[in-house]
Short mmCIF file of C-alpha atoms and ligand atoms in Angstrom, two decimals:
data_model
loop_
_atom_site.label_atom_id
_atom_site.label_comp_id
_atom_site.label_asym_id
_atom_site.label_seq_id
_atom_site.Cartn_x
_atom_site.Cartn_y
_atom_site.Cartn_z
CA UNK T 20 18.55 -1.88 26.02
CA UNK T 21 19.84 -5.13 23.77
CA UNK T 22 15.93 -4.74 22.34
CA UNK T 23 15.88 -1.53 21.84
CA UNK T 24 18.92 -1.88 18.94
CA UNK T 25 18.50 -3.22 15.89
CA UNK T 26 18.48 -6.22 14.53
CA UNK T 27 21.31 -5.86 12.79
CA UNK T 28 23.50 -4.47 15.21
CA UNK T 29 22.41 -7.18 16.99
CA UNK T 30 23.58 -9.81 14.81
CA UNK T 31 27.13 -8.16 14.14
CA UNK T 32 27.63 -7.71 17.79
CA UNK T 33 27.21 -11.26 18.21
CA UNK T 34 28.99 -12.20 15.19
CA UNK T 35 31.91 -10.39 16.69
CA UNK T 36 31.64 -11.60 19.92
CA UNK T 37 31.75 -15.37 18.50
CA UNK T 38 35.28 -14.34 16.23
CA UNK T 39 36.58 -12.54 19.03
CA UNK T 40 36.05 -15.84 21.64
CA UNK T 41 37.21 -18.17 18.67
CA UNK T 42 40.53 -16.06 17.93
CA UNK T 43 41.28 -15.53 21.40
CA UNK T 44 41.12 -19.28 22.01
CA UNK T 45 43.26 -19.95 18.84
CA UNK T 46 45.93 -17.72 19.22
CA UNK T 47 46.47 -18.41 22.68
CA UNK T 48 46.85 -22.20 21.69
CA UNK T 49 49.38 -21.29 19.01
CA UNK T 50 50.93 -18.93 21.54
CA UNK T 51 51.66 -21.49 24.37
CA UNK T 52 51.83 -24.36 21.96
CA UNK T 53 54.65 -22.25 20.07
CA UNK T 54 56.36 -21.53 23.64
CA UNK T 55 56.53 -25.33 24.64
CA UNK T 56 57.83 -26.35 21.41
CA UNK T 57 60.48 -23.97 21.09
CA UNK T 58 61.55 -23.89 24.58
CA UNK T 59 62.03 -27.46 24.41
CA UNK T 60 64.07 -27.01 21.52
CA UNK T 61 66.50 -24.75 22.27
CA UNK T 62 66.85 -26.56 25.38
CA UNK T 63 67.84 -29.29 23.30
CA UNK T 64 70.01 -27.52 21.29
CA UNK T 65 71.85 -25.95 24.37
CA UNK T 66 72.63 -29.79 25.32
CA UNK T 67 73.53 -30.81 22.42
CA UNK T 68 76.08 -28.56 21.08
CA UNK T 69 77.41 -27.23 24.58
CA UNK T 70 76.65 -23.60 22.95
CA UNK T 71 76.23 -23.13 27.40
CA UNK T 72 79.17 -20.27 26.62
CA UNK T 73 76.63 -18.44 24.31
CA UNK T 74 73.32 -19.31 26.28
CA UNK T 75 72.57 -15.88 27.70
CA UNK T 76 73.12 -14.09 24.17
CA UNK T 77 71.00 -16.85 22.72
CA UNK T 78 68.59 -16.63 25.69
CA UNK T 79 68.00 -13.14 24.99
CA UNK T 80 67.45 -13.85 20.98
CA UNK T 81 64.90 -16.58 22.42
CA UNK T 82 62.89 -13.88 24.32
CA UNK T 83 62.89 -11.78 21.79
CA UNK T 84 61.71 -14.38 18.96
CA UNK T 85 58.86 -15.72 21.58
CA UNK T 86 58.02 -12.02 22.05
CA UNK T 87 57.59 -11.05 18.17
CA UNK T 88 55.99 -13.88 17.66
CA UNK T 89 53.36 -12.91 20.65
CA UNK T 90 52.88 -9.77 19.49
CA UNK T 91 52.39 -10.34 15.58
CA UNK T 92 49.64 -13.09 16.47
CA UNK T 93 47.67 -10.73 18.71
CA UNK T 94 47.92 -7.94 15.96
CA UNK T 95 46.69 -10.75 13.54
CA UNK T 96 44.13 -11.72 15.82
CA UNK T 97 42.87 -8.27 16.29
CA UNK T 98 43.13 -7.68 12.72
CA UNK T 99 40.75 -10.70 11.84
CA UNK T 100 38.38 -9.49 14.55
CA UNK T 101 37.49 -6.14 12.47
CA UNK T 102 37.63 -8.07 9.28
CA UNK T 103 35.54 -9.94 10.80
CA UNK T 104 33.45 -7.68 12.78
CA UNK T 105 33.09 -5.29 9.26
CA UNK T 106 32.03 -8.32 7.95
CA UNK T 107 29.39 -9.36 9.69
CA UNK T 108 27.81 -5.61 9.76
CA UNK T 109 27.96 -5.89 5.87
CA UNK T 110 26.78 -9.74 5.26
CA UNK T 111 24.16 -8.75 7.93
CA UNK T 112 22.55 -6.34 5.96
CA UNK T 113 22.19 -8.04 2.91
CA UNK T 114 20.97 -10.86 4.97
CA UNK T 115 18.33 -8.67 6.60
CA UNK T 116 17.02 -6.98 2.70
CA UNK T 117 14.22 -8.94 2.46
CA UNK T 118 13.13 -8.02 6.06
CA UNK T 119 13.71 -4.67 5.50
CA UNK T 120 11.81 -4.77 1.42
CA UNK T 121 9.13 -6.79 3.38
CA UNK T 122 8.63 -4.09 5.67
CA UNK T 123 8.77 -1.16 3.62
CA UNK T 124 6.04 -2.73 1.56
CA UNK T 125 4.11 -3.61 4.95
CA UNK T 126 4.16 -0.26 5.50
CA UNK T 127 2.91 1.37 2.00
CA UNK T 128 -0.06 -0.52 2.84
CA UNK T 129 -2.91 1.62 2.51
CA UNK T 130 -5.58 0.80 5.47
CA UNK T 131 -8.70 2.17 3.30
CA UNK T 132 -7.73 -0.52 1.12
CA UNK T 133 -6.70 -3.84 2.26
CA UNK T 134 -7.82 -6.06 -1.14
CA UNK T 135 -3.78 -5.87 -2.79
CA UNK T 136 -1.89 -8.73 -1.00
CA UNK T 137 2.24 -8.06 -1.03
CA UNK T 138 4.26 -9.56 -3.41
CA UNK T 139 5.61 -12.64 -2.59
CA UNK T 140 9.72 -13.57 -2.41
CA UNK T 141 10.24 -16.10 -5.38
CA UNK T 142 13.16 -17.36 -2.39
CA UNK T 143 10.94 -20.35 -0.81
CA UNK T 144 12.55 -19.41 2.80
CA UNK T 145 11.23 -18.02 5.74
CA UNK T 146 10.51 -14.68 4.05
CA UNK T 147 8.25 -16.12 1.46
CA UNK T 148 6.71 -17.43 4.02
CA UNK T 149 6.24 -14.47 6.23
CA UNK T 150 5.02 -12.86 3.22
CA UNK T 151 2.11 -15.18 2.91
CA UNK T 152 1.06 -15.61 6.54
CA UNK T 153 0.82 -11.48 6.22
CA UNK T 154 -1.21 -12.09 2.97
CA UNK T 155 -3.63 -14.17 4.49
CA UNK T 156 -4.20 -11.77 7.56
CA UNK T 157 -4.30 -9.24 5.21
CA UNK T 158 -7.28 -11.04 3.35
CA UNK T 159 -9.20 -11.91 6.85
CA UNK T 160 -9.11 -8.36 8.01
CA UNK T 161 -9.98 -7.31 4.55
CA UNK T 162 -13.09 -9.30 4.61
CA UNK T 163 -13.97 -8.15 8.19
CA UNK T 164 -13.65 -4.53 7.19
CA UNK T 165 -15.77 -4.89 4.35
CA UNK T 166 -18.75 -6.87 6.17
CA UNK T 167 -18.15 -3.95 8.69
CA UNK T 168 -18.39 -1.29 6.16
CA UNK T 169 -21.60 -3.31 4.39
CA UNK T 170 -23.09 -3.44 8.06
CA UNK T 171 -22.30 0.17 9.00
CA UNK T 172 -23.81 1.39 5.04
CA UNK T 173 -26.83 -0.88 5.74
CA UNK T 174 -27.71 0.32 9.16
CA UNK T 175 -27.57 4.01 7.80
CA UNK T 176 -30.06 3.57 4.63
CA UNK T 177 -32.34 1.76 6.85
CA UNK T 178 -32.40 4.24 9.83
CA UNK T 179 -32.33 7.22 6.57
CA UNK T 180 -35.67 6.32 5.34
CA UNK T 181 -37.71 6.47 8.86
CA UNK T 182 -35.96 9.31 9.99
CA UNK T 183 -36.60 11.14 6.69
CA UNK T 184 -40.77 10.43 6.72
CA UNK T 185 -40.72 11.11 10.24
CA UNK T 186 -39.35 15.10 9.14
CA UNK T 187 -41.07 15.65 6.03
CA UNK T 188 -44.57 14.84 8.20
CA UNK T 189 -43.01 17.37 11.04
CA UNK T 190 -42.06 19.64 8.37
CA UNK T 191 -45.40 19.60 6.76
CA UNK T 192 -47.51 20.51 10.20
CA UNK T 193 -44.89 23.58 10.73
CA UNK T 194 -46.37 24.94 7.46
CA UNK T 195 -49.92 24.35 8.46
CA UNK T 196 -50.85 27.26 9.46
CA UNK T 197 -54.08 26.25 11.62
CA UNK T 198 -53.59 22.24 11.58
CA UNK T 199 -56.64 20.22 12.94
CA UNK T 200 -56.11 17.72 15.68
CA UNK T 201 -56.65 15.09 13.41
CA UNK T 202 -53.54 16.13 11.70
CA UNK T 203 -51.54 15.97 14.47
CA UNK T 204 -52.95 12.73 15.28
CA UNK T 205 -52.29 11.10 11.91
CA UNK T 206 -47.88 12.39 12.73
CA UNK T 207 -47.96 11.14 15.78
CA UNK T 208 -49.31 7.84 14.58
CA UNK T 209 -46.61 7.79 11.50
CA UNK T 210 -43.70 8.73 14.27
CA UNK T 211 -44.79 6.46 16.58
CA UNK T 212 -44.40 3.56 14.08
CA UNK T 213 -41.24 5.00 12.46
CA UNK T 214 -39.40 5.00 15.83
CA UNK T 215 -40.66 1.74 16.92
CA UNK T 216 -38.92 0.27 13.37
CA UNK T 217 -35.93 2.04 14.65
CA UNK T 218 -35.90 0.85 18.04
CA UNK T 219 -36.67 -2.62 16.80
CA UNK T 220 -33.92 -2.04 14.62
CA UNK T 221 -31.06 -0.41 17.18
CA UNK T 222 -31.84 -3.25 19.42
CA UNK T 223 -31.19 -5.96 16.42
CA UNK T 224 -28.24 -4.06 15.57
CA UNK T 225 -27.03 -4.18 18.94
CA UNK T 226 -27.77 -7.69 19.32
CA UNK T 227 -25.22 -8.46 16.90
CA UNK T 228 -22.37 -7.00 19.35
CA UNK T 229 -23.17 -9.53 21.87
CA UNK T 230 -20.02 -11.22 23.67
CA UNK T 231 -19.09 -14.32 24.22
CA UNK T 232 -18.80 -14.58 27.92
CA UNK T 233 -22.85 -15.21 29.06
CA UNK T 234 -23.22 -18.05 31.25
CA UNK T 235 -24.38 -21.35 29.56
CA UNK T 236 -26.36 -23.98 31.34
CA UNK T 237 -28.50 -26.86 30.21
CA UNK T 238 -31.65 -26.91 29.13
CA UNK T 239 -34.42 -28.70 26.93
CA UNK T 240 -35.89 -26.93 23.43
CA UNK T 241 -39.53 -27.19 25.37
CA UNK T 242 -38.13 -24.85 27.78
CA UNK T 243 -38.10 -22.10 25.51
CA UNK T 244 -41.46 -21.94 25.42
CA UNK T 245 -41.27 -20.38 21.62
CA UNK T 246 -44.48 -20.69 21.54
CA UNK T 247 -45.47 -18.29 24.09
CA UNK T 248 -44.01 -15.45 22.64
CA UNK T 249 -45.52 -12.76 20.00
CA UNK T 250 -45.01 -15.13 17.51
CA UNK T 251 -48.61 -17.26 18.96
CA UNK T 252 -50.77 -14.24 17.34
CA UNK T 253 -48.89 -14.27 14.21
CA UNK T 254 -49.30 -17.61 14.19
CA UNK T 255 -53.52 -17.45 14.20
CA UNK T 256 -53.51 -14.73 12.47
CA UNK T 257 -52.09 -16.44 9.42
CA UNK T 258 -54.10 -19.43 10.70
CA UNK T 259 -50.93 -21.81 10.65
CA UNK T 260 -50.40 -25.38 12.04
CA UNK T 261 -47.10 -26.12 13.73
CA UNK T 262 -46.30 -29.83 14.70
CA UNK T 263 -43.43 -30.01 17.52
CA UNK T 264 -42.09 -33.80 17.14
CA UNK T 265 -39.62 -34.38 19.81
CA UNK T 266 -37.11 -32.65 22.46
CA UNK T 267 -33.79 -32.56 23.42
CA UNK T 268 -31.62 -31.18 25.52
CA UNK T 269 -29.35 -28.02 24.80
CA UNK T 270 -26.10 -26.32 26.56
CA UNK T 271 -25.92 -22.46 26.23
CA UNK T 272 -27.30 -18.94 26.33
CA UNK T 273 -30.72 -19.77 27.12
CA UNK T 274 -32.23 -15.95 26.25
CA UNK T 275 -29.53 -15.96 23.31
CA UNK T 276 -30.55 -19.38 21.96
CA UNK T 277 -34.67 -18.48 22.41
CA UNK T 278 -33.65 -15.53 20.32
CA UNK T 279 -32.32 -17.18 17.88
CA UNK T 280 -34.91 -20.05 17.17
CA UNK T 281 -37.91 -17.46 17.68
CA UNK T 282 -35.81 -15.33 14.29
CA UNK T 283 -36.33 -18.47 12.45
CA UNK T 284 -39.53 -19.49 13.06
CA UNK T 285 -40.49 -15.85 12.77
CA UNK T 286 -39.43 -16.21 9.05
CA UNK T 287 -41.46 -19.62 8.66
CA UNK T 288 -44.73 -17.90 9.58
CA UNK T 289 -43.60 -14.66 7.92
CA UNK T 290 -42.83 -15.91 4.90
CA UNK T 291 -45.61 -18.54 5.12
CA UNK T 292 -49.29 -18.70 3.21
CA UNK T 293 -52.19 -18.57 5.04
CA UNK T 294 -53.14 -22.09 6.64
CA UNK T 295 -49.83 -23.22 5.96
CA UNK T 296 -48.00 -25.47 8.08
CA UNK T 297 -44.72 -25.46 10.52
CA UNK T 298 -43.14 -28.26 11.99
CA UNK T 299 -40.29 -28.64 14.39
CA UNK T 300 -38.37 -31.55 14.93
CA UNK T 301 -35.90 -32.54 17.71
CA UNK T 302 -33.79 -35.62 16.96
CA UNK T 303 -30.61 -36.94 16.74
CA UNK T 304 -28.43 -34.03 17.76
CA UNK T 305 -30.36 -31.92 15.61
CA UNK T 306 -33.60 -29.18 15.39
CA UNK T 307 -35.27 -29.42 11.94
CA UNK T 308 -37.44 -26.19 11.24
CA UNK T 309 -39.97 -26.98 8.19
CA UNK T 310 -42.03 -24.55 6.58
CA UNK T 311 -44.39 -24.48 3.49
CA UNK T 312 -43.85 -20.83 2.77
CA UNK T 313 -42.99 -19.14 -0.22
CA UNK T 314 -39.05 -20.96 -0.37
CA UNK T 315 -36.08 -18.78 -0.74
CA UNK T 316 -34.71 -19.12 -4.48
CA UNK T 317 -31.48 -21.46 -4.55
CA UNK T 318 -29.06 -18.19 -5.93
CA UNK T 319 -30.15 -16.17 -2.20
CA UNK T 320 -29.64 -19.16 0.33
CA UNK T 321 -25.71 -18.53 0.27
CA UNK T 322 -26.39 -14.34 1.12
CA UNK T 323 -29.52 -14.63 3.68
CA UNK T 324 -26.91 -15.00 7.05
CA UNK T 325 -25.61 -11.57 5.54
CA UNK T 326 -26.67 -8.20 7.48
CA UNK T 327 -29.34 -6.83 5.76
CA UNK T 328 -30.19 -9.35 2.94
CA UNK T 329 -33.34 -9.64 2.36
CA UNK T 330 -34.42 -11.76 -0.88
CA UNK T 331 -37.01 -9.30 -1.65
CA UNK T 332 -36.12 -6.06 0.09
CA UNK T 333 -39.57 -4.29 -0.80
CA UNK T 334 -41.67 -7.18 0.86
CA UNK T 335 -39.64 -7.94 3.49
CA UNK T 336 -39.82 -3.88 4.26
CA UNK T 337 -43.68 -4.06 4.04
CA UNK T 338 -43.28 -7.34 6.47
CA UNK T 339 -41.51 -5.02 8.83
CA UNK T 340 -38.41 -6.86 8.20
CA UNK T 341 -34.91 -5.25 8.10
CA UNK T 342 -32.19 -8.21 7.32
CA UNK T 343 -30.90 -9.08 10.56
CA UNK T 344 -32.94 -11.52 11.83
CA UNK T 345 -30.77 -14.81 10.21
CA UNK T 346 -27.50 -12.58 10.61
CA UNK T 347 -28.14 -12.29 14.41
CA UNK T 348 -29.05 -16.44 14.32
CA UNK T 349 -25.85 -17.03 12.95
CA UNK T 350 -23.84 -15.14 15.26
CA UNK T 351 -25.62 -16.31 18.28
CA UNK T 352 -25.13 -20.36 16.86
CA UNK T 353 -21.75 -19.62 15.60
CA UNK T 354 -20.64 -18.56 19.60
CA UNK T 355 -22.66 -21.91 20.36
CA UNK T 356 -20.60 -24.16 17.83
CA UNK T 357 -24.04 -24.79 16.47
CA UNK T 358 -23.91 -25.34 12.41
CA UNK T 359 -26.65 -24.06 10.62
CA UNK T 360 -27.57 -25.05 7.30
CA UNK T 361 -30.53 -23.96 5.02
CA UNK T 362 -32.25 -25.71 2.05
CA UNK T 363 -35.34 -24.53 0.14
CA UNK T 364 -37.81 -25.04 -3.00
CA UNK T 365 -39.26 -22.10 -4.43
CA UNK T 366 -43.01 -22.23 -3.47
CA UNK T 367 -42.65 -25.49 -1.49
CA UNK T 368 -40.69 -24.18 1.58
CA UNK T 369 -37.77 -23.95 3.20
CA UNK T 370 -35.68 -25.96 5.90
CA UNK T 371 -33.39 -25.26 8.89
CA UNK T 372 -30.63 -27.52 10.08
CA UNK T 373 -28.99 -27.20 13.32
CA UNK T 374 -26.58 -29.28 14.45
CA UNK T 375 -26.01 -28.89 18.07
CA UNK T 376 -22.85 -31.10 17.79
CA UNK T 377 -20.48 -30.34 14.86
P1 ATP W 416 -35.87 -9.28 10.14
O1 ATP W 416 -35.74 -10.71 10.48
O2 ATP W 416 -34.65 -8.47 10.45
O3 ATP W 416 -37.10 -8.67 10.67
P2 ATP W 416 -36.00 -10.37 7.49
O4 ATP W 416 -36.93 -11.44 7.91
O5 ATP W 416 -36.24 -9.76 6.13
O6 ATP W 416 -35.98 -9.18 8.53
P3 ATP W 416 -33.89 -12.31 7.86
O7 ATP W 416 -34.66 -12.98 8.90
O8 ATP W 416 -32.44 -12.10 8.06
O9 ATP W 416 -34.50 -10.87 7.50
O10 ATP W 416 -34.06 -13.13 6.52
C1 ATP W 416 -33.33 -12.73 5.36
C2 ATP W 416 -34.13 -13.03 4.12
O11 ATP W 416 -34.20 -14.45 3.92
C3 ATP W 416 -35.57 -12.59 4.22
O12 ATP W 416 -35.68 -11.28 3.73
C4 ATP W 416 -36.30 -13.58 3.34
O13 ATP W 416 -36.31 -13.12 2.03
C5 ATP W 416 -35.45 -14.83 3.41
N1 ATP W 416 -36.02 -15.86 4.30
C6 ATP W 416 -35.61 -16.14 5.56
N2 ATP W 416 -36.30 -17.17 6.07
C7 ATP W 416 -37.18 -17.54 5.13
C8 ATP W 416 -38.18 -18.57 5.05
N3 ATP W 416 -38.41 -19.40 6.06
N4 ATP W 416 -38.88 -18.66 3.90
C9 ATP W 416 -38.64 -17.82 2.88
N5 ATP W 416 -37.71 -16.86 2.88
C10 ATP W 416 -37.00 -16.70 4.00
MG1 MG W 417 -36.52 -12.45 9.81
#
């Protein structure tokens, strides 16, 4: 219930409650402190000028005095607790304006747009400073809602163009009137490879909504095996050498972290020449991934953990590459605490840093 009402109300209740104790206490300690002093008094005066004849009348006139003077005090009292108590429900609410400007602006806030920050109090009180924590929430969601909305435009322009060949070539056999089985041979062949993109693709995109909560244990980089994966026929098919110096040990997601390392050096042979080289070194706290590939130029490196990026969109596309390969690396070593850093040298290759420890 004393939730439910508002802050204001609130606050003058209590304001109230405080005047009312405080005059209660004060009046009764002029009451009986009046009462003392005048009944000693009179006594006094009674002695002194043996008015004993007249002491009833003057008894009487005492009672009456003490009694007015009661009365007018708890009238006062009363009167200063609704002074008061009017008060309070009026300094309140001037109190409580910038609460109540700061929310009405809170609540103009349009959610399709989240880049205007509030105004902020010129006051440099606890207001102000409301105002600012908002602010910067307001600029943390904004960014998140933006990457969200880059992500979510991304992932429909790259699912757009498979889904669009894989049509036209359905569309085309519909108007065939007597198409030859090598026509429906050569669609099958183009859907087959459209939809594998697109699986690859859903299952990279999904990859990137992976929690937090797997089960880490410890293990060394040789475990992995990186080696043995898909990437071993890319690897002599582009007739590259790749030197592993090292090992060391590593706490986490052990399918997560393979994941992650064979995206990178899936890039180093991808965006490698032919009998280039690869090497891969484990030491101090750190895996060093070296290529002498075509470099990434120095404007890109800050974009290519974005969704999407690709440096050259056109060859990456022709690589079979889609942009989420480094994006899904640094979510998977940002959940690790792992720091990855990047630098490169157009036509002399590219290197990744990551720090196990940061
Ligand atoms: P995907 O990995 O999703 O199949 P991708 O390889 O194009 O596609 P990322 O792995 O995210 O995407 O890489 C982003 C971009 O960074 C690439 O398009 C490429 O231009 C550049 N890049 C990444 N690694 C290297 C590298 N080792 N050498 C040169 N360029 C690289
Ligand atoms: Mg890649």
């Amino acid at each position: 219930m004393w939730n439910k009402i508002s802050l204001r109300t609130r606050v003058t209740i209590m304001s109230a409650i405080m005047i009312s104790i405080v005059s209660t206490l004060l009046t009764s300690f002029i009451v009986i402190n009046a009462n003392i002093s005048f009944n000693e008094s009179f006594n006094q005066l009674l002695k002194d000028n043996q008015l004993t004849a007249q002491a009833n009348t003057l008894n009487q006139l005492y009672d009456m005095t003490i009694n007015r003077f009661i009365i007018q005090n708890i009238l006062f009292m009363l009167g200063i607790i609704l002074i008061g108590f009017i008060s309070a429900w009026f300094i309140t609410k001037k109190a409580l304006k910038p609460v109540h400007d700061l929310s009405a602006t809170i609540e103009k806030i349009d959610v399709n747009d989240l880049s205007n920050p509030i105004p902020i109090p010129k006051s440099n009180d606890e207001i102000s400073k409301l105002a600012t924590s908002f602010n910067h929430m307001l600029d943390k969601l904004n960014v998140s809602f933006e990457r969200q909305k880059r992500f979510v435009q991304s992932a429909a322009h790259e699912l757009k163009t498979p889904i669009a060949t894989i049509l036209t070539n359905i569309e085309v056999m519909e108007l065939d009137k007597k198409p030859r089985i090598e026509d429906y041979q050569e669609v099958i062949k183009v859907t087959k490879l459209y939809m594998e993109r697109m699986s690859e693709l859903v299952n990279d995109m999904l990859m990137m909504n992976i929690g937090t909560n797997e089960q880490y244990t410890k293990f060394m980089f040789s475990d992995l095996n990186i080696m043995d994966t898909d990437l071993k026929k890319e690897i002599l098919d582009k007739n590259i050498k790749v030197i592993i110096e090292g090992d060391i040990e590593i706490k986490g997601n052990k399918s997560l972290i393979k994941r992650a390392f064979f995206n990178i050096i899936h890039n180093a042979i991808r965006y490698n020449h032919e009998n280039g080289k690869i090497s891969i070194i484990c030491k101090n706290k750190k895996i060093i991934i070296k290529d002498t590939g075509i470099g990434i130029p120095n404007k890109d490196l800050d974009n290519i953990f974005e969704p999407f990026y690709c440096v050259d969109p056109s060859r990456s596309r022709n690589l079979g590459g889609s942009g989420l390969g480094l994006a899904i690396v640094k979510q998977i070593f940002d959940q690790h605490h792992f720091k990855i850093d990047v630098t490169s040298k157009k036509m002399e290759g590219t290197i990744f840093t990551i720090h196990l420890e940061t």
